[in-house]
PDB file of C-alpha atoms in Angstrom:
ATOM      1  CA  MET K   1       0.000   0.000   0.000  1.00  0.00           C
ATOM      2  CA  ALA K   2       1.267   3.452  -0.871  1.00  0.00           C
ATOM      3  CA  LYS K   3       0.972   5.972   1.915  1.00  0.00           C
ATOM      4  CA  TYR K   4       1.300   9.702   1.904  1.00  0.00           C
ATOM      5  CA  THR K   5       3.708  10.682   4.690  1.00  0.00           C
ATOM      6  CA  TYR K   6       3.919  14.194   6.068  1.00  0.00           C
ATOM      7  CA  PRO K   7       6.773  15.011   8.495  1.00  0.00           C
ATOM      8  CA  LEU K   8       4.946  17.217  10.986  1.00  0.00           C
ATOM      9  CA  PRO K   9       6.906  19.566  13.247  1.00  0.00           C
ATOM     10  CA  LEU K  10       5.578  19.795  16.794  1.00  0.00           C
ATOM     11  CA  ARG K  11       4.914  23.196  18.343  1.00  0.00           C
ATOM     12  CA  TRP K  12       5.485  24.155  21.967  1.00  0.00           C
ATOM     13  CA  VAL K  13       1.864  25.299  22.205  1.00  0.00           C
ATOM     14  CA  ASP K  14       0.729  21.725  21.385  1.00  0.00           C
ATOM     15  CA  ALA K  15       1.982  20.463  24.759  1.00  0.00           C
ATOM     16  CA  ASP K  16       0.078  20.474  28.043  1.00  0.00           C
ATOM     17  CA  SER K  17       1.577  21.226  31.471  1.00  0.00           C
ATOM     18  CA  TYR K  18       3.008  17.673  31.608  1.00  0.00           C
ATOM     19  CA  GLY K  19       4.896  18.144  28.332  1.00  0.00           C
ATOM     20  CA  HIS K  20       2.598  15.765  26.438  1.00  0.00           C
ATOM     21  CA  VAL K  21       0.960  16.793  23.182  1.00  0.00           C
ATOM     22  CA  ASN K  22      -2.692  17.453  24.016  1.00  0.00           C
ATOM     23  CA  ASN K  23      -5.072  14.865  22.558  1.00  0.00           C
ATOM     24  CA  SER K  24      -7.083  17.547  20.730  1.00  0.00           C
ATOM     25  CA  ARG K  25      -3.988  18.442  18.684  1.00  0.00           C
ATOM     26  CA  PHE K  26      -3.955  14.991  17.135  1.00  0.00           C
ATOM     27  CA  LEU K  27      -7.038  15.932  15.088  1.00  0.00           C
ATOM     28  CA  THR K  28      -5.187  19.024  13.892  1.00  0.00           C
ATOM     29  CA  TYR K  29      -2.257  16.809  12.872  1.00  0.00           C
ATOM     30  CA  LEU K  30      -4.610  14.592  10.843  1.00  0.00           C
ATOM     31  CA  GLU K  31      -6.100  17.650   9.169  1.00  0.00           C
ATOM     32  CA  GLU K  32      -2.671  19.072   8.340  1.00  0.00           C
ATOM     33  CA  ALA K  33      -1.465  15.842   6.713  1.00  0.00           C
ATOM     34  CA  ARG K  34      -4.754  15.332   4.848  1.00  0.00           C
ATOM     35  CA  THR K  35      -4.721  18.909   3.537  1.00  0.00           C
ATOM     36  CA  ARG K  36      -1.162  18.522   2.280  1.00  0.00           C
ATOM     37  CA  MET K  37      -2.039  15.189   0.642  1.00  0.00           C
ATOM     38  CA  PHE K  38      -5.059  16.750  -1.124  1.00  0.00           C
ATOM     39  CA  HIS K  39      -3.103  19.827  -2.253  1.00  0.00           C
ATOM     40  CA  ASP K  40      -2.070  18.455  -5.659  1.00  0.00           C
ATOM     41  CA  MET K  41      -5.555  17.147  -6.398  1.00  0.00           C
ATOM     42  CA  LEU K  42      -7.702  20.162  -5.533  1.00  0.00           C
ATOM     43  CA  PRO K  43      -8.435  22.779  -8.213  1.00  0.00           C
ATOM     44  CA  ALA K  44      -6.433  26.012  -8.016  1.00  0.00           C
ATOM     45  CA  ASP K  45      -9.552  28.138  -8.552  1.00  0.00           C
ATOM     46  CA  GLU K  46     -11.415  28.934  -5.296  1.00  0.00           C
ATOM     47  CA  ALA K  47     -14.879  28.689  -6.891  1.00  0.00           C
ATOM     48  CA  GLU K  48     -14.073  25.276  -8.348  1.00  0.00           C
ATOM     49  CA  ARG K  49     -12.587  24.115  -5.011  1.00  0.00           C
ATOM     50  CA  ARG K  50     -15.899  24.965  -3.317  1.00  0.00           C
ATOM     51  CA  GLN K  51     -17.686  22.666  -5.756  1.00  0.00           C
ATOM     52  CA  HIS K  52     -15.163  19.843  -5.201  1.00  0.00           C
ATOM     53  CA  ALA K  53     -14.780  19.947  -1.428  1.00  0.00           C
ATOM     54  CA  PHE K  54     -14.584  17.139   1.113  1.00  0.00           C
ATOM     55  CA  VAL K  55     -16.116  17.451   4.574  1.00  0.00           C
ATOM     56  CA  VAL K  56     -15.399  15.372   7.655  1.00  0.00           C
ATOM     57  CA  LYS K  57     -18.313  13.233   8.854  1.00  0.00           C
ATOM     58  CA  GLN K  58     -16.532  11.344  11.627  1.00  0.00           C
ATOM     59  CA  SER K  59     -13.088  11.014  13.181  1.00  0.00           C
ATOM     60  CA  VAL K  60     -12.023   8.221  15.500  1.00  0.00           C
ATOM     61  CA  VAL K  61      -8.613   8.336  17.159  1.00  0.00           C
ATOM     62  CA  ASP K  62      -7.009   5.408  18.976  1.00  0.00           C
ATOM     63  CA  TYR K  63      -4.344   6.930  21.231  1.00  0.00           C
ATOM     64  CA  GLN K  64      -1.580   4.393  21.769  1.00  0.00           C
ATOM     65  CA  ALA K  65       1.242   6.224  23.562  1.00  0.00           C
ATOM     66  CA  PRO K  66       1.887   9.691  24.977  1.00  0.00           C
ATOM     67  CA  LEU K  67       3.640  11.999  22.546  1.00  0.00           C
ATOM     68  CA  VAL K  68       6.071  14.192  24.459  1.00  0.00           C
ATOM     69  CA  TYR K  69       6.965  17.575  22.970  1.00  0.00           C
ATOM     70  CA  ARG K  70      10.320  17.548  21.179  1.00  0.00           C
ATOM     71  CA  GLU K  71      12.176  19.327  18.387  1.00  0.00           C
ATOM     72  CA  ALA K  72      12.086  16.344  15.996  1.00  0.00           C
ATOM     73  CA  PRO K  73       8.979  16.019  13.817  1.00  0.00           C
ATOM     74  CA  VAL K  74       6.630  13.043  13.830  1.00  0.00           C
ATOM     75  CA  ASP K  75       5.430  11.368  10.657  1.00  0.00           C
ATOM     76  CA  VAL K  76       1.740  11.361   9.838  1.00  0.00           C
ATOM     77  CA  ASP K  77       0.944   8.584   7.369  1.00  0.00           C
ATOM     78  CA  VAL K  78      -2.306   8.845   5.398  1.00  0.00           C
ATOM     79  CA  TRP K  79      -3.873   6.211   3.169  1.00  0.00           C
ATOM     80  CA  VAL K  80      -7.245   5.570   1.558  1.00  0.00           C
ATOM     81  CA  VAL K  81      -9.374   2.836   3.107  1.00  0.00           C
ATOM     82  CA  THR K  82     -12.493   3.368   0.951  1.00  0.00           C
ATOM     83  CA  CYS K  83     -13.286   5.604  -2.014  1.00  0.00           C
ATOM     84  CA  ARG K  84     -16.626   5.147  -3.752  1.00  0.00           C
ATOM     85  CA  GLY K  85     -19.728   7.120  -4.560  1.00  0.00           C
ATOM     86  CA  ALA K  86     -19.569  10.194  -2.326  1.00  0.00           C
ATOM     87  CA  ARG K  87     -17.718   8.382   0.472  1.00  0.00           C
ATOM     88  CA  LEU K  88     -14.051   8.672   1.335  1.00  0.00           C
ATOM     89  CA  GLU K  89     -12.491   6.961   4.346  1.00  0.00           C
ATOM     90  CA  LEU K  90      -8.890   7.688   5.301  1.00  0.00           C
ATOM     91  CA  GLY K  91      -6.599   5.835   7.674  1.00  0.00           C
ATOM     92  CA  TYR K  92      -3.763   7.487   9.597  1.00  0.00           C
ATOM     93  CA  ALA K  93      -0.795   6.681  11.805  1.00  0.00           C
ATOM     94  CA  ILE K  94       1.046   9.307  13.834  1.00  0.00           C
ATOM     95  CA  ARG K  95       4.459   7.776  14.439  1.00  0.00           C
ATOM     96  CA  ASP K  96       8.204   7.916  14.392  1.00  0.00           C
ATOM     97  CA  ALA K  97      10.730   5.161  13.747  1.00  0.00           C
ATOM     98  CA  ASP K  98      10.351   3.750  17.275  1.00  0.00           C
ATOM     99  CA  ARG K  99       6.679   4.061  18.159  1.00  0.00           C
ATOM    100  CA  THR K 100       3.132   4.668  16.941  1.00  0.00           C
ATOM    101  CA  TYR K 101       1.428   7.348  19.030  1.00  0.00           C
ATOM    102  CA  ALA K 102      -2.023   7.130  17.473  1.00  0.00           C
ATOM    103  CA  GLU K 103      -3.973   5.506  14.675  1.00  0.00           C
ATOM    104  CA  ALA K 104      -7.116   7.100  13.282  1.00  0.00           C
ATOM    105  CA  ILE K 105      -9.901   6.860  10.753  1.00  0.00           C
ATOM    106  CA  THR K 106     -11.696   9.806   9.170  1.00  0.00           C
ATOM    107  CA  LYS K 107     -14.930   9.319   7.252  1.00  0.00           C
ATOM    108  CA  MET K 108     -15.515  12.081   4.742  1.00  0.00           C
ATOM    109  CA  ALA K 109     -18.083  13.035   2.133  1.00  0.00           C
ATOM    110  CA  ALA K 110     -17.440  14.603  -1.247  1.00  0.00           C
ATOM    111  CA  TYR K 111     -19.386  17.833  -0.989  1.00  0.00           C
ATOM    112  CA  ASN K 112     -20.436  20.853  -3.025  1.00  0.00           C
ATOM    113  CA  LEU K 113     -20.259  23.820  -0.655  1.00  0.00           C
ATOM    114  CA  ASP K 114     -22.214  26.057  -3.066  1.00  0.00           C
ATOM    115  CA  THR K 115     -25.256  23.776  -3.177  1.00  0.00           C
ATOM    116  CA  GLY K 116     -24.815  22.438   0.361  1.00  0.00           C
ATOM    117  CA  SER K 117     -25.137  18.857  -0.799  1.00  0.00           C
ATOM    118  CA  PRO K 118     -23.084  15.698  -1.264  1.00  0.00           C
ATOM    119  CA  ARG K 119     -21.682  14.957  -4.693  1.00  0.00           C
ATOM    120  CA  ARG K 120     -20.059  11.977  -6.348  1.00  0.00           C
ATOM    121  CA  ILE K 121     -16.290  11.618  -6.292  1.00  0.00           C
ATOM    122  CA  SER K 122     -15.034  12.489  -9.767  1.00  0.00           C
ATOM    123  CA  GLU K 123     -13.041  10.113 -11.935  1.00  0.00           C
ATOM    124  CA  ALA K 124      -9.947  12.316 -11.579  1.00  0.00           C
ATOM    125  CA  GLU K 125     -10.306  12.318  -7.781  1.00  0.00           C
ATOM    126  CA  ALA K 126     -10.786   8.539  -7.728  1.00  0.00           C
ATOM    127  CA  GLU K 127      -7.608   8.114  -9.804  1.00  0.00           C
ATOM    128  CA  PHE K 128      -5.698  10.337  -7.364  1.00  0.00           C
ATOM    129  CA  PHE K 129      -6.970   8.392  -4.342  1.00  0.00           C
ATOM    130  CA  ALA K 130      -6.176   5.059  -6.016  1.00  0.00           C
ATOM    131  CA  ARG K 131      -2.476   5.878  -5.552  1.00  0.00           C
ATOM    132  CA  TYR K 132      -2.979   5.703  -1.775  1.00  0.00           C
ATOM    133  CA  THR K 133      -5.555   2.912  -1.529  1.00  0.00           C
ATOM    134  CA  GLU K 134      -5.042  -0.111   0.740  1.00  0.00           C
ATOM    135  CA  ALA K 135      -4.400  -3.344  -1.125  1.00  0.00           C
TER     136      ALA K 135
END
């Protein structure tokens, strides 16, 4: 399976008083990696991007180990679990070479922000996602 991997730098503000990255920041990390993955696929024109958006329906995070603030980045792996119709499901791992800190799933819907309604995933989008689809 091909994964998209984003090396994410941690920020001091992400840590709580114990020096651990706050659990709410993990969702931000998923969003950051997903946004960077989608960057090459999304149209450059803002109006067209609104018509070819994706919205999050559900996120589930399985926290596996505390992530202590540090200078070194963590890797956020993203891959496609399901892509069909209007449905897109992504898998994630927040990790480094030694440990996985969290695994997650995000269920998304292809969405037209102008009409406020779901839309079908286009052929071009499906081809893009096929590069990152689980075997």
